[in-house]
mmCIF file of C-alpha atoms and ligand atoms in Angstrom:
data_model
loop_
_atom_site.group_PDB
_atom_site.id
_atom_site.type_symbol
_atom_site.label_atom_id
_atom_site.label_comp_id
_atom_site.label_asym_id
_atom_site.label_seq_id
_atom_site.Cartn_x
_atom_site.Cartn_y
_atom_site.Cartn_z
ATOM 1 C CA MET A 1 27.367 3.575 6.639
ATOM 2 C CA THR A 2 25.445 0.692 8.155
ATOM 3 C CA LEU A 3 22.684 -0.991 6.207
ATOM 4 C CA LEU A 4 19.498 -1.550 8.214
ATOM 5 C CA ASP A 5 18.546 -5.069 7.191
ATOM 6 C CA GLY A 6 14.743 -5.096 7.380
ATOM 7 C CA LYS A 7 14.646 -8.700 6.255
ATOM 8 C CA ALA A 8 16.730 -9.805 9.227
ATOM 9 C CA VAL A 9 14.805 -7.651 11.716
ATOM 10 C CA ALA A 10 11.505 -8.916 10.276
ATOM 11 C CA ALA A 11 12.745 -12.514 10.611
ATOM 12 C CA ALA A 12 13.507 -11.880 14.292
ATOM 13 C CA VAL A 13 10.024 -10.379 14.855
ATOM 14 C CA LEU A 14 8.402 -13.322 13.043
ATOM 15 C CA GLU A 15 10.388 -15.801 15.100
ATOM 16 C CA ASP A 16 9.126 -14.151 18.311
ATOM 17 C CA VAL A 17 5.522 -14.074 17.054
ATOM 18 C CA GLY A 18 5.707 -17.694 15.818
ATOM 19 C CA ALA A 19 6.996 -18.897 19.200
ATOM 20 C CA GLU A 20 4.148 -17.085 20.977
ATOM 21 C CA VAL A 21 1.559 -18.488 18.549
ATOM 22 C CA ARG A 22 2.826 -22.041 19.126
ATOM 23 C CA ALA A 23 2.544 -21.569 22.892
ATOM 24 C CA LEU A 24 -1.080 -20.375 22.755
ATOM 25 C CA PRO A 25 -3.787 -22.607 24.188
ATOM 26 C CA GLY A 26 -6.886 -23.172 22.058
ATOM 27 C CA ARG A 27 -7.433 -22.186 18.461
ATOM 28 C CA PRO A 28 -4.783 -20.233 16.560
ATOM 29 C CA PRO A 29 -5.128 -16.521 15.753
ATOM 30 C CA SER A 30 -7.177 -15.824 12.632
ATOM 31 C CA VAL A 31 -7.173 -12.995 10.114
ATOM 32 C CA VAL A 32 -9.475 -12.302 7.165
ATOM 33 C CA PHE A 33 -8.131 -10.325 4.214
ATOM 34 C CA ILE A 34 -10.568 -8.412 2.051
ATOM 35 C CA ARG A 35 -9.450 -7.575 -1.454
ATOM 36 C CA VAL A 36 -11.621 -5.653 -3.915
ATOM 37 C CA GLY A 37 -10.699 -5.953 -7.583
ATOM 38 C CA ASP A 38 -7.393 -7.230 -8.923
ATOM 39 C CA ASP A 39 -4.797 -4.514 -8.492
ATOM 40 C CA PRO A 40 -1.567 -6.484 -9.170
ATOM 41 C CA ALA A 41 0.356 -4.957 -6.254
ATOM 42 C CA SER A 42 -2.538 -5.741 -3.871
ATOM 43 C CA VAL A 43 -2.695 -9.343 -5.142
ATOM 44 C CA SER A 44 1.007 -9.724 -4.450
ATOM 45 C CA TYR A 45 0.896 -8.076 -0.983
ATOM 46 C CA VAL A 46 -2.045 -10.174 0.193
ATOM 47 C CA ASN A 47 -0.374 -13.368 -1.101
ATOM 48 C CA THR A 48 2.765 -12.557 0.877
ATOM 49 C CA LYS A 49 0.714 -11.809 4.006
ATOM 50 C CA GLN A 50 -1.182 -15.127 3.693
ATOM 51 C CA LYS A 51 1.988 -17.160 3.137
ATOM 52 C CA THR A 52 3.645 -15.579 6.157
ATOM 53 C CA ALA A 53 0.561 -16.217 8.311
ATOM 54 C CA ALA A 54 0.541 -19.896 7.269
ATOM 55 C CA ARG A 55 4.217 -20.253 8.156
ATOM 56 C CA LEU A 56 3.534 -18.948 11.667
ATOM 57 C CA GLY A 57 0.467 -21.102 12.291
ATOM 58 C CA ILE A 58 -1.939 -18.149 11.947
ATOM 59 C CA ASP A 59 -5.206 -18.984 10.129
ATOM 60 C CA SER A 60 -6.014 -16.686 7.243
ATOM 61 C CA ARG A 61 -8.670 -16.409 4.575
ATOM 62 C CA LEU A 62 -9.069 -14.183 1.547
ATOM 63 C CA ASP A 63 -12.507 -12.722 0.845
ATOM 64 C CA HIS A 64 -12.247 -11.405 -2.705
ATOM 65 C CA PHE A 65 -14.884 -9.134 -4.230
ATOM 66 C CA PRO A 66 -15.339 -7.758 -7.747
ATOM 67 C CA GLU A 67 -14.212 -4.207 -8.516
ATOM 68 C CA ASP A 68 -17.840 -2.999 -8.741
ATOM 69 C CA ILE A 69 -19.065 -4.253 -5.345
ATOM 70 C CA SER A 70 -21.388 -1.711 -3.718
ATOM 71 C CA GLY A 71 -20.467 0.083 -0.522
ATOM 72 C CA GLU A 72 -23.528 -1.415 1.228
ATOM 73 C CA LYS A 73 -22.501 -4.957 0.348
ATOM 74 C CA LEU A 74 -18.928 -4.458 1.488
ATOM 75 C CA LEU A 75 -20.009 -2.828 4.756
ATOM 76 C CA ALA A 76 -22.500 -5.650 5.404
ATOM 77 C CA HIS A 77 -19.713 -8.172 4.902
ATOM 78 C CA ILE A 78 -17.427 -6.313 7.324
ATOM 79 C CA ALA A 79 -20.283 -6.215 9.871
ATOM 80 C CA SER A 80 -20.646 -10.003 9.623
ATOM 81 C CA LEU A 81 -16.896 -10.445 10.236
ATOM 82 C CA ASN A 82 -17.056 -8.022 13.177
ATOM 83 C CA ALA A 83 -19.738 -10.246 14.723
ATOM 84 C CA ASP A 84 -17.896 -13.520 14.048
ATOM 85 C CA ALA A 85 -16.090 -14.630 17.217
ATOM 86 C CA ALA A 86 -13.867 -16.946 15.149
ATOM 87 C CA VAL A 87 -12.326 -13.928 13.372
ATOM 88 C CA ASP A 88 -9.686 -12.058 15.388
ATOM 89 C CA ALA A 89 -8.459 -9.650 12.741
ATOM 90 C CA ILE A 90 -9.741 -7.984 9.567
ATOM 91 C CA LEU A 91 -7.631 -6.253 6.919
ATOM 92 C CA VAL A 92 -9.127 -4.426 3.953
ATOM 93 C CA GLN A 93 -6.352 -4.071 1.408
ATOM 94 C CA ALA A 94 -5.914 -0.545 0.059
ATOM 95 C CA PRO A 95 -6.297 1.063 -2.408
ATOM 96 C CA LEU A 96 -10.042 0.616 -2.876
ATOM 97 C CA PRO A 97 -11.823 1.564 -6.130
ATOM 98 C CA ASP A 98 -12.867 5.225 -6.361
ATOM 99 C CA HIS A 99 -16.589 4.606 -5.763
ATOM 100 C CA LEU A 100 -15.847 3.247 -2.263
ATOM 101 C CA SER A 101 -14.939 5.569 0.599
ATOM 102 C CA GLU A 102 -11.780 4.217 2.233
ATOM 103 C CA ARG A 103 -12.544 6.259 5.341
ATOM 104 C CA THR A 104 -16.022 4.724 5.713
ATOM 105 C CA VAL A 105 -14.718 1.219 5.061
ATOM 106 C CA PHE A 106 -11.754 1.484 7.454
ATOM 107 C CA ASN A 107 -14.001 2.930 10.170
ATOM 108 C CA ALA A 108 -16.429 0.021 9.721
ATOM 109 C CA VAL A 109 -13.869 -2.539 10.931
ATOM 110 C CA HIS A 110 -14.336 -3.200 14.656
ATOM 111 C CA PRO A 111 -11.542 -1.341 16.490
ATOM 112 C CA ASP A 112 -10.412 -4.499 18.298
ATOM 113 C CA LYS A 113 -10.047 -6.332 14.941
ATOM 114 C CA ASP A 114 -8.537 -3.374 13.069
ATOM 115 C CA VAL A 115 -5.005 -4.752 12.779
ATOM 116 C CA ASP A 116 -4.190 -2.128 10.136
ATOM 117 C CA GLY A 117 -4.853 0.634 12.659
ATOM 118 C CA PHE A 118 -6.508 2.770 9.954
ATOM 119 C CA GLY A 119 -9.824 3.287 11.780
ATOM 120 C CA GLU A 120 -10.569 6.453 13.723
ATOM 121 C CA VAL A 121 -10.576 4.687 17.095
ATOM 122 C CA ASN A 122 -7.072 3.291 16.690
ATOM 123 C CA LEU A 123 -5.761 6.548 15.244
ATOM 124 C CA GLY A 124 -7.278 8.265 18.301
ATOM 125 C CA ARG A 125 -5.593 5.737 20.595
ATOM 126 C CA LEU A 126 -2.254 6.527 18.907
ATOM 127 C CA VAL A 127 -2.757 10.259 19.463
ATOM 128 C CA GLN A 128 -3.736 9.564 23.082
ATOM 129 C CA GLU A 129 -0.650 7.305 23.475
ATOM 130 C CA ASN A 130 -2.881 4.422 24.541
ATOM 131 C CA PRO A 131 -0.819 1.209 24.194
ATOM 132 C CA ASP A 132 -3.973 -0.900 23.716
ATOM 133 C CA GLY A 133 -4.452 0.394 20.184
ATOM 134 C CA PHE A 134 -3.258 -1.057 16.888
ATOM 135 C CA VAL A 135 -0.598 0.962 15.093
ATOM 136 C CA ALA A 136 -0.506 0.787 11.288
ATOM 137 C CA CYS A 137 1.929 -1.910 10.233
ATOM 138 C CA THR A 138 4.373 0.093 8.097
ATOM 139 C CA PRO A 139 4.954 2.858 10.693
ATOM 140 C CA ALA A 140 5.108 0.206 13.428
ATOM 141 C CA GLY A 141 7.734 -1.583 11.320
ATOM 142 C CA ILE A 142 9.795 1.581 10.936
ATOM 143 C CA HIS A 143 9.725 2.095 14.697
ATOM 144 C CA GLU A 144 10.661 -1.547 15.327
ATOM 145 C CA ILE A 145 13.705 -1.363 13.002
ATOM 146 C CA ILE A 146 14.902 1.728 14.874
ATOM 147 C CA ARG A 147 14.190 0.117 18.267
ATOM 148 C CA ARG A 148 15.862 -3.218 17.518
ATOM 149 C CA SER A 149 18.835 -1.427 15.919
ATOM 150 C CA GLU A 150 19.107 0.749 19.057
ATOM 151 C CA ILE A 151 19.256 3.992 17.089
ATOM 152 C CA PRO A 152 18.820 6.900 19.518
ATOM 153 C CA VAL A 153 15.658 8.951 19.034
ATOM 154 C CA GLU A 154 15.128 11.045 22.171
ATOM 155 C CA GLY A 155 15.556 14.763 21.535
ATOM 156 C CA ARG A 156 16.555 14.180 17.918
ATOM 157 C CA HIS A 157 14.854 15.604 14.852
ATOM 158 C CA VAL A 158 12.695 13.173 12.874
ATOM 159 C CA VAL A 159 11.571 14.580 9.525
ATOM 160 C CA VAL A 160 8.753 12.709 7.769
ATOM 161 C CA VAL A 161 8.238 13.388 4.057
ATOM 162 C CA GLY A 162 4.663 12.329 3.275
ATOM 163 C CA ARG A 163 1.436 12.768 5.233
ATOM 164 C CA SER A 164 -0.580 9.685 4.316
ATOM 165 C CA LEU A 165 -2.875 7.936 6.735
ATOM 166 C CA ILE A 166 -1.082 4.649 6.054
ATOM 167 C CA VAL A 167 2.490 5.809 6.714
ATOM 168 C CA GLY A 168 3.426 9.473 7.144
ATOM 169 C CA LYS A 169 1.030 10.662 9.828
ATOM 170 C CA PRO A 170 1.219 7.631 12.146
ATOM 171 C CA ALA A 171 5.015 7.365 11.681
ATOM 172 C CA GLY A 172 5.506 10.931 12.931
ATOM 173 C CA LEU A 173 3.149 10.362 15.867
ATOM 174 C CA LEU A 174 5.067 7.244 16.961
ATOM 175 C CA PHE A 175 8.300 9.184 17.307
ATOM 176 C CA LEU A 176 6.542 12.131 18.966
ATOM 177 C CA ARG A 177 5.214 9.911 21.794
ATOM 178 C CA LYS A 178 6.727 9.819 25.241
ATOM 179 C CA GLY A 179 8.798 6.717 25.972
ATOM 180 C CA ASP A 180 11.704 4.699 24.659
ATOM 181 C CA PHE A 181 12.852 5.322 21.106
ATOM 182 C CA ALA A 182 10.486 8.292 21.009
ATOM 183 C CA ASN A 183 10.464 11.818 22.492
ATOM 184 C CA ALA A 184 11.649 13.190 19.158
ATOM 185 C CA THR A 185 11.118 16.596 17.646
ATOM 186 C CA VAL A 186 9.000 15.793 14.595
ATOM 187 C CA THR A 187 8.488 17.732 11.376
ATOM 188 C CA PHE A 188 6.040 16.690 8.670
ATOM 189 C CA CYS A 189 6.773 17.692 5.064
ATOM 190 C CA HIS A 190 4.668 17.137 1.964
ATOM 191 C CA SER A 191 4.199 18.147 -1.650
ATOM 192 C CA ARG A 192 3.466 21.782 -0.709
ATOM 193 C CA THR A 193 6.444 22.208 1.617
ATOM 194 C CA ARG A 194 8.601 25.122 0.529
ATOM 195 C CA ASN A 195 12.321 24.522 0.175
ATOM 196 C CA LEU A 196 11.979 20.856 1.068
ATOM 197 C CA ALA A 197 15.702 20.076 0.963
ATOM 198 C CA ALA A 198 16.455 22.793 3.544
ATOM 199 C CA VAL A 199 14.017 21.088 5.933
ATOM 200 C CA THR A 200 15.062 17.493 5.267
ATOM 201 C CA ARG A 201 18.732 18.446 5.718
ATOM 202 C CA GLN A 202 17.880 19.176 9.360
ATOM 203 C CA ALA A 203 16.821 15.583 9.949
ATOM 204 C CA ASP A 204 18.703 13.251 12.250
ATOM 205 C CA ILE A 205 16.232 10.601 11.079
ATOM 206 C CA LEU A 206 14.646 11.123 7.659
ATOM 207 C CA ILE A 207 11.589 9.048 6.770
ATOM 208 C CA ALA A 208 10.865 9.140 3.040
ATOM 209 C CA ALA A 209 7.246 8.147 2.397
ATOM 210 C CA ILE A 210 6.287 10.149 -0.671
ATOM 211 C CA GLY A 211 5.684 7.356 -3.163
ATOM 212 C CA ARG A 212 7.860 8.904 -5.886
ATOM 213 C CA ALA A 213 10.786 6.960 -7.251
ATOM 214 C CA HIS A 214 14.229 8.336 -6.342
ATOM 215 C CA PHE A 215 12.775 11.642 -5.107
ATOM 216 C CA ILE A 216 15.210 12.102 -2.214
ATOM 217 C CA GLY A 217 18.778 12.765 -3.369
ATOM 218 C CA PRO A 218 22.043 13.672 -1.640
ATOM 219 C CA ASP A 219 21.040 17.354 -1.405
ATOM 220 C CA HIS A 220 18.169 16.352 0.889
ATOM 221 C CA VAL A 221 20.340 14.502 3.403
ATOM 222 C CA ARG A 222 22.774 15.766 5.992
ATOM 223 C CA GLU A 223 26.030 13.955 6.715
ATOM 224 C CA GLY A 224 25.501 11.317 9.433
ATOM 225 C CA ALA A 225 21.706 11.065 9.101
ATOM 226 C CA THR A 226 19.639 7.909 9.371
ATOM 227 C CA VAL A 227 17.457 7.435 6.276
ATOM 228 C CA ILE A 228 14.373 5.211 6.260
ATOM 229 C CA ASP A 229 13.064 4.619 2.734
ATOM 230 C CA VAL A 230 9.395 3.586 2.712
ATOM 231 C CA GLY A 231 8.940 3.830 -1.060
ATOM 232 C CA ILE A 232 8.088 0.781 -3.136
ATOM 233 C CA ASN A 233 7.818 2.155 -6.683
ATOM 234 C CA ARG A 234 7.541 0.113 -9.862
ATOM 235 C CA VAL A 235 9.913 1.388 -12.545
ATOM 236 C CA ASP A 236 9.992 -0.059 -16.083
ATOM 237 C CA ASP A 237 12.990 -2.320 -16.571
ATOM 238 C CA PRO A 238 12.915 -4.399 -19.771
ATOM 239 C CA SER A 239 15.953 -6.377 -18.586
ATOM 240 C CA ARG A 240 13.837 -7.994 -15.811
ATOM 241 C CA PRO A 241 11.541 -10.972 -16.520
ATOM 242 C CA ARG A 242 8.572 -9.043 -15.031
ATOM 243 C CA GLY A 243 9.405 -5.925 -17.079
ATOM 244 C CA TYR A 244 9.799 -3.742 -13.989
ATOM 245 C CA CYS A 245 11.919 -3.355 -10.895
ATOM 246 C CA LEU A 246 11.114 -1.949 -7.449
ATOM 247 C CA VAL A 247 12.899 1.178 -6.264
ATOM 248 C CA GLY A 248 12.545 3.376 -3.206
ATOM 249 C CA ASP A 249 11.848 7.064 -2.737
ATOM 250 C CA VAL A 250 15.584 7.566 -2.107
ATOM 251 C CA LEU A 251 18.435 7.603 -4.618
ATOM 252 C CA PHE A 252 20.133 4.917 -2.575
ATOM 253 C CA ASP A 253 23.478 4.746 -4.411
ATOM 254 C CA GLU A 254 24.040 8.504 -4.193
ATOM 255 C CA VAL A 255 22.769 8.971 -0.646
ATOM 256 C CA LYS A 256 24.211 5.972 1.202
ATOM 257 C CA SER A 257 27.730 7.321 1.699
ATOM 258 C CA LYS A 258 26.316 10.295 3.658
ATOM 259 C CA CYS A 259 24.285 8.133 6.043
ATOM 260 C CA GLU A 260 25.062 6.586 9.383
ATOM 261 C CA TYR A 261 22.223 4.140 8.767
ATOM 262 C CA ILE A 262 20.025 3.550 5.701
ATOM 263 C CA THR A 263 17.355 1.025 4.702
ATOM 264 C CA PRO A 264 17.569 -0.591 1.244
ATOM 265 C CA VAL A 265 14.664 -1.215 -1.173
ATOM 266 C CA PRO A 266 13.782 -4.026 -1.381
ATOM 267 C CA GLY A 267 14.710 -5.614 1.960
ATOM 268 C CA GLY A 268 14.188 -2.609 4.228
ATOM 269 C CA VAL A 269 10.810 -1.456 5.502
ATOM 270 C CA GLY A 270 8.800 -3.782 3.207
ATOM 271 C CA PRO A 271 9.356 -7.037 5.116
ATOM 272 C CA MET A 272 8.673 -5.215 8.407
ATOM 273 C CA THR A 273 5.118 -4.353 7.349
ATOM 274 C CA VAL A 274 4.182 -8.023 7.059
ATOM 275 C CA ALA A 275 5.965 -8.900 10.308
ATOM 276 C CA MET A 276 4.112 -6.195 12.262
ATOM 277 C CA LEU A 277 0.806 -7.378 10.787
ATOM 278 C CA MET A 278 1.486 -10.804 12.268
ATOM 279 C CA ALA A 279 2.342 -9.182 15.620
ATOM 280 C CA ASN A 280 -0.889 -7.159 15.510
ATOM 281 C CA THR A 281 -2.917 -10.281 14.652
ATOM 282 C CA LEU A 282 -1.462 -12.064 17.690
ATOM 283 C CA LYS A 283 -2.318 -9.007 19.803
ATOM 284 C CA ALA A 284 -5.908 -9.058 18.458
ATOM 285 C CA HIS A 285 -6.225 -12.743 19.319
ATOM 286 C CA ARG A 286 -5.000 -12.127 22.872
ATOM 287 C CA ARG A 287 -7.375 -9.178 23.222
ATOM 288 C CA ASN A 288 -10.376 -11.172 21.971
ATOM 289 C CA HIS A 289 -9.591 -14.084 24.281
ATOM 290 C CA SER A 290 -8.987 -12.173 27.462
ATOM 291 C CA ALA A 291 -12.221 -10.194 27.300
HETATM 292 N N1 GUN B 301 -1.848 -0.852 0.974
HETATM 293 C C1 GUN B 301 -0.551 -0.492 1.067
HETATM 294 N N2 GUN B 301 -0.091 -0.745 2.311
HETATM 295 C C2 GUN B 301 -1.120 -1.259 3.007
HETATM 296 C C3 GUN B 301 -1.260 -1.726 4.344
HETATM 297 O O1 GUN B 301 -0.348 -1.705 5.179
HETATM 298 N N3 GUN B 301 -2.494 -2.201 4.669
HETATM 299 C C4 GUN B 301 -3.520 -2.229 3.788
HETATM 300 N N4 GUN B 301 -4.686 -2.697 4.210
HETATM 301 N N5 GUN B 301 -3.420 -1.807 2.553
HETATM 302 C C5 GUN B 301 -2.221 -1.326 2.170
#
């Protein structure tokens, strides 16, 4: 079993992005984060993203709105950022409160500033295999770990458990594409999949993105598989100062001995998401300056 060290791969990506940012002429890349309400996980994710941006020399700003902001107000704010030439990238942190339509909000971000890749234009570009698009950061991070670890993909069976817009769907599409570290046979599974373990046991590469703690056990994994654990689940743990710990969707201790490669939680896919966001922000800056 080889551990896929997402922290180390993310550090390598960040080093590359930082070097490119330092070499840029003119103003640095800039990203605006929009956070609605005070969901503790969102507060923590946006803080990490801002700290990483600062370390790389990328300008960032947080536009924070109360939980009860109206859809019209939020959309008007996004429109003003779309029109602001000093803003390269816009990220609306999910989840949004129930009264706001995530689809409408994500689609309102200008496609060339949509570094999350959640808007319909960038999802369409992914389906069309257009390299000019932005790919959502977590799936892009999964692909980058596989690519930098030189894990073969072509002709192999990638099974994705989870069909979210943020992870499952784009992750499967990335491996389905033509090209290097792609050309896979891809199966999507979800909560209604019958006999899930029989399907996941066929995976050469199993991507667990269900959002349920320790859902994938040894019965779901075939000997010699590569397992990518996307889950970041808070589980009560009174022994920790915060009162909780973070665990993945995979029962790591029971599954690891069966795997050729496996990502840990924390320190697997998580750090890659932030790294790919920085890479996408640099790409947005280049796009907006070459037009
Ligand atoms: N919430 C959980 N993951 C993400 C992400 O990658 N981007 C945004 N905007 N919100 C998220």
